[in-house]
Coordinates of C-alpha atoms and ligand atoms in Angstrom, one line a residue:
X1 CA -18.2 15.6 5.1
X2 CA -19.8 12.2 5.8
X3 CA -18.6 8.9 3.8
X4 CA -20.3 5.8 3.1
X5 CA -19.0 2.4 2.7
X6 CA -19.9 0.4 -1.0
X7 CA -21.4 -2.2 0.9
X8 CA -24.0 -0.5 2.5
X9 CA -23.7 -2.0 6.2
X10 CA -21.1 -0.1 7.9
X11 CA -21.9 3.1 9.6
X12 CA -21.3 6.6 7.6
X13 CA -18.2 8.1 9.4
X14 CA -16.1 11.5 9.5
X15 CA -12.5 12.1 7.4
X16 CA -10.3 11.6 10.3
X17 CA -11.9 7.9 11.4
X18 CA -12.0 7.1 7.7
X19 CA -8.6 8.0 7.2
X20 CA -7.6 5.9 10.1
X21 CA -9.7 2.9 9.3
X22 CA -9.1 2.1 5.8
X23 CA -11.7 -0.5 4.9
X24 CA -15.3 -0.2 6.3
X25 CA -16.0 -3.0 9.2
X26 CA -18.5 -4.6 6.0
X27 CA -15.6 -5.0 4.0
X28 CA -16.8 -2.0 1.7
X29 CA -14.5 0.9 0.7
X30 CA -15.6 4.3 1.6
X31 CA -16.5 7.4 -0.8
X32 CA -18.1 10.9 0.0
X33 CA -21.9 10.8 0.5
X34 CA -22.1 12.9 -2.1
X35 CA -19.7 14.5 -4.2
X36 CA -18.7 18.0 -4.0
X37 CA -18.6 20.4 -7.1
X38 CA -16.9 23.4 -8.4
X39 CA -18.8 26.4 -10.4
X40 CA -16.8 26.8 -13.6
X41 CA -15.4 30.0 -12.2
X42 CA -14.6 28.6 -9.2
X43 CA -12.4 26.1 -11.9
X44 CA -11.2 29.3 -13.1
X45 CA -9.7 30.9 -10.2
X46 CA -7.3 27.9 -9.9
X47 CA -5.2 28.8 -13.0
X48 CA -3.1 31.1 -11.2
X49 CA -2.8 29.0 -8.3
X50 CA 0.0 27.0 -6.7
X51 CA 0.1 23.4 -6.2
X52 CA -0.2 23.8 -2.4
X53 CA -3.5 26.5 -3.2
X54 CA -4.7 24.1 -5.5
X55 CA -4.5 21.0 -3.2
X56 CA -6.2 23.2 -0.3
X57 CA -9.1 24.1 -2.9
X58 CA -9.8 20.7 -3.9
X59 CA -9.3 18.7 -0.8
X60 CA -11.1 21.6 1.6
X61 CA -14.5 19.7 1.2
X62 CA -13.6 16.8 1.7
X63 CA -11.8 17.1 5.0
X64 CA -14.4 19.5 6.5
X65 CA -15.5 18.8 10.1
X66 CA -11.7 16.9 10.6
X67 CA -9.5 19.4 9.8
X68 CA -9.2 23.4 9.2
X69 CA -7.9 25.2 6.2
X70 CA -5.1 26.2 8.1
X71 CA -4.5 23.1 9.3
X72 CA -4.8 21.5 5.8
X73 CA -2.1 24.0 3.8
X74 CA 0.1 23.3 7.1
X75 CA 0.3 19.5 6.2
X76 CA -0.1 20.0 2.5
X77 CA 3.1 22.3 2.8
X78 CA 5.0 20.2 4.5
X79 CA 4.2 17.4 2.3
X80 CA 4.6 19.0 -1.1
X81 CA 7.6 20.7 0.4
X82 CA 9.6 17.7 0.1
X83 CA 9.0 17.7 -3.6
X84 CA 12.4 18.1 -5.9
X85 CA 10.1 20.3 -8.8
X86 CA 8.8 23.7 -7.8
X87 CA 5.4 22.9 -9.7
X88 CA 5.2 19.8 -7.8
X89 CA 3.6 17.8 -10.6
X90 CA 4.7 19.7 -14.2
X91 CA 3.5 19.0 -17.7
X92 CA 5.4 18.6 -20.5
X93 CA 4.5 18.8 -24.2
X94 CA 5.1 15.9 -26.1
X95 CA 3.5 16.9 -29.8
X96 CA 1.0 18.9 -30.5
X97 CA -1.8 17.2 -28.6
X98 CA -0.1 14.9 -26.0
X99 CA 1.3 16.0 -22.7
X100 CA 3.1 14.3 -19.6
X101 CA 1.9 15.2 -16.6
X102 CA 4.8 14.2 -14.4
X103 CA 4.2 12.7 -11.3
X104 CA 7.9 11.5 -10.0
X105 CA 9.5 14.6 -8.4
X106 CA 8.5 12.9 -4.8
X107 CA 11.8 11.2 -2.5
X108 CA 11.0 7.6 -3.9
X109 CA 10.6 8.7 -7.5
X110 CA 6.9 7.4 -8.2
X111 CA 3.4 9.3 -8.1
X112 CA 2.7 7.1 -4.8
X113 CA 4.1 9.9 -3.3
X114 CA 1.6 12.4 -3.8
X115 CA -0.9 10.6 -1.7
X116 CA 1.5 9.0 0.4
X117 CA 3.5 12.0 2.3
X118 CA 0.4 13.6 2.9
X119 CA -1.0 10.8 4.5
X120 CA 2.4 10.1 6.7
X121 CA 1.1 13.6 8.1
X122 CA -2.3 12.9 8.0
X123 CA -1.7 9.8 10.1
X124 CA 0.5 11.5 12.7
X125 CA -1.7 14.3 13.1
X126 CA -4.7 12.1 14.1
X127 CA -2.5 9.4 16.3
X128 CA -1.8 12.6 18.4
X129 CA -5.1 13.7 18.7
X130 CA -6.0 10.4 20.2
X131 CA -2.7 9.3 21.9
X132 CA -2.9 6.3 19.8
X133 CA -0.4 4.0 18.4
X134 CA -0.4 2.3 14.7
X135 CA 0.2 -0.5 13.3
X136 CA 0.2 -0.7 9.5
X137 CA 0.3 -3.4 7.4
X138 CA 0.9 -3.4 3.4
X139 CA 1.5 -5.3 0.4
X140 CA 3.3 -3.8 -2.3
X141 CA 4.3 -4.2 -6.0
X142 CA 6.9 -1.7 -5.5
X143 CA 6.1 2.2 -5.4
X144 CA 3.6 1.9 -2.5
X145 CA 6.1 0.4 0.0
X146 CA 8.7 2.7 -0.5
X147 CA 6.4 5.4 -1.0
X148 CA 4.7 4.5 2.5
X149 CA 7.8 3.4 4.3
X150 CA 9.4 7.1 3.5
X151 CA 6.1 9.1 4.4
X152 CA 6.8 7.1 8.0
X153 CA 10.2 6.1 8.8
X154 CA 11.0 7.2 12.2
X155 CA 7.5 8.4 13.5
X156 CA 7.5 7.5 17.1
X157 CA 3.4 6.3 16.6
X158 CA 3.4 4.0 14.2
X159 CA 5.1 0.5 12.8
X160 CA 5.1 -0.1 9.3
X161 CA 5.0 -4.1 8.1
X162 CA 5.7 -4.6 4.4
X163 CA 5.2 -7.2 2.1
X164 CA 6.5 -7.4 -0.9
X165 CA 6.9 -10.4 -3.6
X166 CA 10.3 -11.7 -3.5
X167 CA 12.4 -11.2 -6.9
X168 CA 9.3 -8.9 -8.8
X169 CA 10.3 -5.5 -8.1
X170 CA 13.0 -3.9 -9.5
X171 CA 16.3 -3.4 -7.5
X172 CA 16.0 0.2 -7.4
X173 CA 12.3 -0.4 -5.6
X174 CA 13.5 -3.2 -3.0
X175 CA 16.7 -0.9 -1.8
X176 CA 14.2 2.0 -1.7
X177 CA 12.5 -0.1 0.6
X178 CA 15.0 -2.5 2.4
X179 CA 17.7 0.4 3.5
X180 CA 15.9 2.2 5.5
X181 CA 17.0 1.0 8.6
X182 CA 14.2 2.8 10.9
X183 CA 13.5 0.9 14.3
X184 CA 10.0 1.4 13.1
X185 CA 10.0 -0.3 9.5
X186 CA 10.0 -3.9 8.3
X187 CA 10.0 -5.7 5.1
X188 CA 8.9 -8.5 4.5
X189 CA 9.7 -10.5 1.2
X190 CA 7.4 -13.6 0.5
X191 CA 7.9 -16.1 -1.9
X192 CA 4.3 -15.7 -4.6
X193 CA 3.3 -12.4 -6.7
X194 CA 1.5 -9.4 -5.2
X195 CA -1.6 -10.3 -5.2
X196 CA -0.5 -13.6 -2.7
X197 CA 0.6 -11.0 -1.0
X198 CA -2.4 -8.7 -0.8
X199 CA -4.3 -12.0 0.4
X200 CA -2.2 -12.3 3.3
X201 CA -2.9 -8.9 4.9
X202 CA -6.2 -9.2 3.4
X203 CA -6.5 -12.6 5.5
X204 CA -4.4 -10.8 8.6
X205 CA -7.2 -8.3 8.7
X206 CA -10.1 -10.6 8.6
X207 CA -9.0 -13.2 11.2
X208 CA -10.6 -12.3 14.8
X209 CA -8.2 -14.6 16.4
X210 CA -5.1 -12.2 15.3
X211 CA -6.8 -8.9 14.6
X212 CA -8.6 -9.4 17.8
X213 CA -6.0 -9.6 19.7
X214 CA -4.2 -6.8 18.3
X215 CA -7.0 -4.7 18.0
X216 CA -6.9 -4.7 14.3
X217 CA -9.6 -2.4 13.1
X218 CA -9.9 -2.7 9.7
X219 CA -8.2 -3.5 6.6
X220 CA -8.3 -1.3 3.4
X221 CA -7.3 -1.9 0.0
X222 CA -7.2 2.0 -0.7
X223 CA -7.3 5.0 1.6
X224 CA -9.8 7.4 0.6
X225 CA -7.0 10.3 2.0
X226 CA -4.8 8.8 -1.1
X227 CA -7.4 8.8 -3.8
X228 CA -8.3 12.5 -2.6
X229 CA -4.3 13.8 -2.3
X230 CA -4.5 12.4 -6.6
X231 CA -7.6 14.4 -7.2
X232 CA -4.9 17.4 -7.0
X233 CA -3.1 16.9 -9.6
X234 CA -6.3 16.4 -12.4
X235 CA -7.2 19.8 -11.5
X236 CA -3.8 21.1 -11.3
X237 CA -3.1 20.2 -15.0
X238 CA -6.3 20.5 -16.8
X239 CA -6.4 24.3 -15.4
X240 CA -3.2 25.2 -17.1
X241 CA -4.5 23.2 -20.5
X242 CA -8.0 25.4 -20.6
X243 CA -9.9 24.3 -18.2
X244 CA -12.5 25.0 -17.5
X245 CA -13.6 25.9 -21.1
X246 CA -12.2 22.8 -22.7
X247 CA -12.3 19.4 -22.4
X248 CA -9.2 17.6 -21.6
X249 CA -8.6 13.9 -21.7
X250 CA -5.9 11.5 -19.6
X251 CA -4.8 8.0 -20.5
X252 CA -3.9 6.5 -16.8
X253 CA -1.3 3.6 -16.6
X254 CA -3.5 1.4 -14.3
X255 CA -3.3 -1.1 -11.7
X256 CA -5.4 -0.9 -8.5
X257 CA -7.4 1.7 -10.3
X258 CA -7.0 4.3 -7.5
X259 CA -5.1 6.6 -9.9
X260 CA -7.7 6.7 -12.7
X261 CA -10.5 6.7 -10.1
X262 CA -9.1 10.1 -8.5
X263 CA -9.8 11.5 -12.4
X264 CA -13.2 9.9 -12.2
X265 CA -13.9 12.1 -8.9
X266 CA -12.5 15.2 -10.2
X267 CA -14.9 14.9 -13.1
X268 CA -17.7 14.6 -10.7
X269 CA -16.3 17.5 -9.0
X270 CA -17.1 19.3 -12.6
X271 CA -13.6 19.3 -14.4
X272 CA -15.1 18.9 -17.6
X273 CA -12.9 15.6 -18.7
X274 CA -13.3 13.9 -22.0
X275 CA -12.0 10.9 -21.3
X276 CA -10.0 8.8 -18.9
X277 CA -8.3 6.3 -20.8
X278 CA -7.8 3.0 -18.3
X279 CA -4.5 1.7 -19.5
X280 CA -3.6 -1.9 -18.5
X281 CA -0.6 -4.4 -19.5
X282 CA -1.6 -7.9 -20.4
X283 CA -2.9 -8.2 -16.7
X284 CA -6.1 -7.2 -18.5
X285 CA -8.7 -7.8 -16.2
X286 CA -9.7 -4.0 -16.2
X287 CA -9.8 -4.2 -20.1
X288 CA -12.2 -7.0 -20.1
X289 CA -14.3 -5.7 -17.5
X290 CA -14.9 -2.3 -19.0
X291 CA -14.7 -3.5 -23.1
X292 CA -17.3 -6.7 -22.4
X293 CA -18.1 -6.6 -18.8
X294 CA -16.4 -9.7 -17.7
X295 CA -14.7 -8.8 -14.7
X296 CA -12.8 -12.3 -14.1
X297 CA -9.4 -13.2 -12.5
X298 CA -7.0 -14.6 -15.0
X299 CA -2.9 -15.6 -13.7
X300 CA -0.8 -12.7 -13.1
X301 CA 1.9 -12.4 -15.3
X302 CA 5.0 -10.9 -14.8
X303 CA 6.1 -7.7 -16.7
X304 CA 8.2 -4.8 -17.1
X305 CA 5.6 -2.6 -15.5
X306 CA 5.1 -4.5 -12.1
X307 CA 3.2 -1.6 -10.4
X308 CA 0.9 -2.9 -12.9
X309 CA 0.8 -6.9 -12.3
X310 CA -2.6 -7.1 -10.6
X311 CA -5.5 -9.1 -11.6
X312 CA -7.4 -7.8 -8.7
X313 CA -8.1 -4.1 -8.6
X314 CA -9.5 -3.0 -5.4
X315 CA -10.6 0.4 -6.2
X316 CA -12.9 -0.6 -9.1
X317 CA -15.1 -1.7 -6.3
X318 CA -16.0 2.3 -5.9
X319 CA -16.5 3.0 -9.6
X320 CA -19.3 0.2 -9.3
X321 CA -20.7 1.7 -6.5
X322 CA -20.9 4.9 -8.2
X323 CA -21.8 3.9 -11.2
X324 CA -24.5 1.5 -10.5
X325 CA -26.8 3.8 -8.3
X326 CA -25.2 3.5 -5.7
X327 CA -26.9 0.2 -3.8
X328 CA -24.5 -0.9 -0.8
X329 CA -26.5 -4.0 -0.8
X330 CA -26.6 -5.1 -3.9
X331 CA -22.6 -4.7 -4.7
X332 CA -21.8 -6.6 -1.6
X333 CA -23.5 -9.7 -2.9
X334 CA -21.9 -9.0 -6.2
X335 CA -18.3 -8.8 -4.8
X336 CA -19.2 -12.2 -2.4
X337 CA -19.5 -13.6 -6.1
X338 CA -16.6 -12.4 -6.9
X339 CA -14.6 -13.5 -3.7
X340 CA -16.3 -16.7 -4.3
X341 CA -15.7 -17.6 -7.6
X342 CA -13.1 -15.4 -9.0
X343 CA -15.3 -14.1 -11.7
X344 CA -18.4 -11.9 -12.3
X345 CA -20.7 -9.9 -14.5
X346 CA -20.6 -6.3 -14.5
X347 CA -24.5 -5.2 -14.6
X348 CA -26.0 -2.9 -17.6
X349 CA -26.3 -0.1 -15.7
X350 CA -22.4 -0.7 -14.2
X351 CA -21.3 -1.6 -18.2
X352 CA -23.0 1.7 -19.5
X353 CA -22.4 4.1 -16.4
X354 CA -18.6 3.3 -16.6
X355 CA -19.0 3.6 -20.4
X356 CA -19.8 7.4 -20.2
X357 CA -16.1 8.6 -19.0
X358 CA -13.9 5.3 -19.2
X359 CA -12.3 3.5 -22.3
X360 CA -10.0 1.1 -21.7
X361 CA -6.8 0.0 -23.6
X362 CA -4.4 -3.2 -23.1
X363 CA -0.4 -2.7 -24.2
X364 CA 1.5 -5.4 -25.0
X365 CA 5.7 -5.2 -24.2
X366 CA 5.9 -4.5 -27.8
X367 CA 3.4 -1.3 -28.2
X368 CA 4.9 -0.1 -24.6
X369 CA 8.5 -0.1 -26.5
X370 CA 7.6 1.6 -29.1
X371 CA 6.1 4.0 -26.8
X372 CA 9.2 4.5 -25.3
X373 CA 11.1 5.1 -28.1
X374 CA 8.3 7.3 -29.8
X375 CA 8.6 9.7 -26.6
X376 CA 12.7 9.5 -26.8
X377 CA 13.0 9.8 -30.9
X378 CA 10.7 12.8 -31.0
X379 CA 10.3 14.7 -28.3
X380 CA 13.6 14.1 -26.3
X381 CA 11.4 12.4 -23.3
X382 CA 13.1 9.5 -21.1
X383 CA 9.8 7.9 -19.4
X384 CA 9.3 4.7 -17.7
X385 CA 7.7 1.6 -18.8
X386 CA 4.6 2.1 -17.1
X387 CA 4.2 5.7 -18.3
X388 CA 4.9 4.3 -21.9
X389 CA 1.9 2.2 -21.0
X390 CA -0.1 5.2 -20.7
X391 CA 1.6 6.7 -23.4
X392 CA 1.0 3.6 -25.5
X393 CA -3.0 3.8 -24.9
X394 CA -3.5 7.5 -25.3
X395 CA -1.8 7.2 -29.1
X396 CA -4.2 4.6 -29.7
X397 CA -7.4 6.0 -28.6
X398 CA -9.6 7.9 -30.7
X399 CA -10.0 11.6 -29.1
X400 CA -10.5 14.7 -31.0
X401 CA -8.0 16.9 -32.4
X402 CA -8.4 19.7 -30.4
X403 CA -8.9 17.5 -27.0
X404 CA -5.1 17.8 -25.3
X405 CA -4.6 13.9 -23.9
X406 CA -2.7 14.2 -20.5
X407 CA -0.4 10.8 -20.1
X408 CA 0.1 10.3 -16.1
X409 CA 4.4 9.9 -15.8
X410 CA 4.3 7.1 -12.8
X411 CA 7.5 6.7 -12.4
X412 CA 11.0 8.0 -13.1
X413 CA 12.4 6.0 -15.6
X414 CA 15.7 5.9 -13.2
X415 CA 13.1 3.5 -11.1
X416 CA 13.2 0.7 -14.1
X417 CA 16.7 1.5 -15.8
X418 CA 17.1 -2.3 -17.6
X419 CA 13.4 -2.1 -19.5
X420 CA 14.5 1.6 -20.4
X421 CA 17.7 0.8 -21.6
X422 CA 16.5 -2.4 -23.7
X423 CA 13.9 0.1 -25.4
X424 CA 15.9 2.5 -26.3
X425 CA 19.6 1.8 -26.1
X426 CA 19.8 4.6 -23.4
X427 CA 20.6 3.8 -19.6
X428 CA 18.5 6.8 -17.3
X429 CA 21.0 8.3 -14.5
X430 CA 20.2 8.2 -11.1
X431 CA 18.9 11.5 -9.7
X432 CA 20.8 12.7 -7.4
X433 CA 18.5 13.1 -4.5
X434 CA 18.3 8.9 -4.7
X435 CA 22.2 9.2 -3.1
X436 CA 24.0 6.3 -2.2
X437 CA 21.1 4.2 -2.7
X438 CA 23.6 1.1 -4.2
X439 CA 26.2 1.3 -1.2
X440 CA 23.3 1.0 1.8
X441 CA 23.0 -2.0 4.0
X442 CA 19.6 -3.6 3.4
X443 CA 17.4 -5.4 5.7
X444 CA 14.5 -7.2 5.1
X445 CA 13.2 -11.1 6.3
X446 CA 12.4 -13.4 3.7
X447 CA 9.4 -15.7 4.5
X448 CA 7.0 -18.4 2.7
X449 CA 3.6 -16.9 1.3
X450 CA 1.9 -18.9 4.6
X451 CA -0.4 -16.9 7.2
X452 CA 1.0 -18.4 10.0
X453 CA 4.8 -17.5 9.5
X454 CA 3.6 -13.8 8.7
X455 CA 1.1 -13.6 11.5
X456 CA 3.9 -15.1 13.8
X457 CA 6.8 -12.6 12.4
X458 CA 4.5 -9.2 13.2
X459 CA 3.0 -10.3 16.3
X460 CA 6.0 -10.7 17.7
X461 CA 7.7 -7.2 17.1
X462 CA 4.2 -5.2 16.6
X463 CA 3.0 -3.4 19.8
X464 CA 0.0 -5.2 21.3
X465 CA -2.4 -3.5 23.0
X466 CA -4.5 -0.5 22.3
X467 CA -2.7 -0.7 18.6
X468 CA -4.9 -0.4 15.3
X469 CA -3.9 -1.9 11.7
X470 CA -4.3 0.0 8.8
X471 CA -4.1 -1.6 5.4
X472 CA -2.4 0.3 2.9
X473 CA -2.2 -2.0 -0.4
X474 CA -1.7 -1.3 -3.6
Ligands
PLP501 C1 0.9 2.1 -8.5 C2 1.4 2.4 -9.8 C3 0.6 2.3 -10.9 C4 -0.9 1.9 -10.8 O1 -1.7 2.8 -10.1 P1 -3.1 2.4 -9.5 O2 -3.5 3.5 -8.7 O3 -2.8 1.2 -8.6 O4 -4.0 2.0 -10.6 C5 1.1 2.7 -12.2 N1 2.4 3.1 -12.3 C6 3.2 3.1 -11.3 C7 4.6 3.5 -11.5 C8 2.8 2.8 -10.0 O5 3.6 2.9 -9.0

């Protein structure tokens, strides 16, 4: 399998290069030359299969020529081994039409972890291939950094650097993150929201003087290897729903659009999906994009979903690649716009190709309350605010009776106990595999949102030569 970047400049190149680079050298993000597709039977044959059997059917194709299908269900093993739910990813029935499909049973308790202990592997397994040493680099709203920091704690290869906003993820996420106490791992808090922050390693990536001289290679907003670990799981559920000979629909709590993207691919794949409903919080700049085409960057504001505080989403970059034929070109001028002046125009053919599968949905605190409290009151169901985001959009979207609407569960709701607890008078316990997460030392720096007192703080503790960055946002 050959991928090409969205901005048409950077040469095609293999799973395991693209896995290690991230972001093409044009700035582009990569995606499958073409995409490849199951026979309804072949959809069939997954029903009886195991998440680990289903993970090696679906992600077989697209790591062809890098990696065997031994050496695939090796990694996938491994990965989904450390998994506290024998299904991995279960559903569970809501009402007669609306299902959680529960993402959470990972070690940091968000869906991150799908995508992000199979890559830990992934990484490793390439690094010793090649003898080479990593240096990665990431800016998180929460899950991803403590997602990506437990996938690599410890691994001799690489050196994780993570930033995170200062004071806007919750205090279960920043311990997740700040206690481990690997020689390898550092956090980084910086005083400005996560999207400052996803400037920074953005900028880290793009200067020659520093990525020169420490080889930086590329820098990526989204891994492909994460958006293809999260096709998985659309396949996984839809199978045991009737799939292939019905439709099913899933309302995504959104944010980088990576997530709802991965459902975009399994329906080119041929899951027959009905709809993927793109659910934002006020941070609306999906909503506006996809319900008028104005894709333009307002403030971020803070909420109880953080994951979901992003006016930038880096992944929507491949849907309007996809979308819009496919010109490499044409979309890098587009996003130059965009860079430029913090606003553009979704074409006709983007607006009506995205159209086709997407609706999108915003949820205010008040709608994602009553969400919660609609799950708790009548089906028993603790779920976390971002889920009742999700939640929130799927009751309000108009889908057929006899379509099933899959809700992605994010998080845990033990991840945002306060916003639960003020929803619906209930305080989630800790699970137990968390542990002592409350009495561990924490360590973490705490710098301004200034290039120069990053670039100085990782240079000096980073390993120099023959080391390459990899961006891991989001
Ligand atoms: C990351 C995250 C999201 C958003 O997912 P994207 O792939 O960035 O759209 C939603 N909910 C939770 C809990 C997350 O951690």
């Amino acid at each position: 399998m050959k991928y090409v970047s969205t901005r048409g400049s950077a040469p095609a190149l293999g799973f395991e290069d693209v896995t290690l680079a991230g972001l093409a050298s044009d700035g582009g993000l990569y995606l499958p030359e073409t995409w490849p597709s199951f026979t309804p039977d072949q959809i069939c044959a997954m029903a009886g299969m195991s998440y680990v059997d289903t993970a090696v059917a679906v992600m077989a194709p697209f790591v062809a020529g890098s990696l065997s299908e031994d050496e695939l269900r090796e990694l996938c093993t491994a990965a989904y081994g450390r998994f506290s739910h024998k299904a991995v990813t279960p559903l569970v029935q809501l009402d007669h039409q609306h299902w959680l499909l529960e993402l959470f049973h990972g070690p940091t308790l968000a869906f991150k972890d799908v995508a992000l202990q199979l890559l830990g592997l992934l990484f490793e397994k390439f690094l010793s291939r090649r003898d080479d040493h990593l240096t990665i680099v990431g800016a998180t709203s929460g899950d991803t950094g403590s997602a990506a920091i437990d996938a690599v704690a410890g691994r001799e290869k690489i050196d994780i650097f993570m930033l995170h906003p200062a004071g806007r993820v919750s205090d279960v996420q920043r311990r997740q993150m700040t206690t481990v106490l690997a020689p390898n791992v550092y956090n980084i808090a910086i005083d400005g929201s996560f999207d400052d922050a996803q400037a920074l390693v953005k900028a880290m990536f793009n200067d020659p003087g520093f990525s020169g001289r420490f080889n930086l290679s590329a820098v990526n907003s989204i891994n492909w290897a994460r958006l293809m670990a999260q096709v998985v799981y659309y396949f996984y559920a839809a199978v045991r729903l009737g799939a292939p000979d019905r439709a099913i629909a899933f309302s995504v709590p959104t944010g980088n659009f990576g997530d709802v993207f991965a459902g975009y691919v399994a329906a080119k794949m041929g899951l027959p999906v009905a709809k993927l409903v793109v659910a934002t919080n006020v941070n609306d700049i999906l909503h506006r994009a996809l319900s008028s085409g104005d894709y333009s960057q307002g403030t971020v504001v803070a909420t109880a979903t953080p994951s979901m505080d992003i006016q930038v989403s880096s992944n929507f970059e491949r849907l309007l690649f996809d979308v819009g034929g496919r010109d490499g070109l044409a979309l890098a001028a587009q996003m130059k716009g965009f860079e430029a002046d913090r606003a553009m125009r979704l074409t006709n053919a983007q607006q009506q190709g995205a159209a086709q599968m997407l609706s999108s949905v915003r949820i205010d605190a008040n709608a994602m309350n009553l969400a919660m409290r609609w799950a708790h009151d009548g089906a028993g169901q603790v779920i976390d605010p971002h889920t009742a985001v999700g939640l929130a959009a799927a009751l309000e979207t108009q889908v057929d009776k006899d379509v099933p609407i899959v809700t992605l569960a994010t998080a845990h709701a033990a991840k945002f106990r306060d916003a639960v607890e003020r929803a619906i008078g209930v305080r989630p316990a800790m699970p137990t595999r968390i542990g002592s997460l409350f009495d561990r030392e924490e360590a973490c720096a705490h710098l301004p949102a200034s290039f120069d007192a990053i670039t100085a703080y990782v240079a000096e503790r980073s390993t120099e030569s023959a080391s390459r960055k990899v961006g891991i946002n989001g």
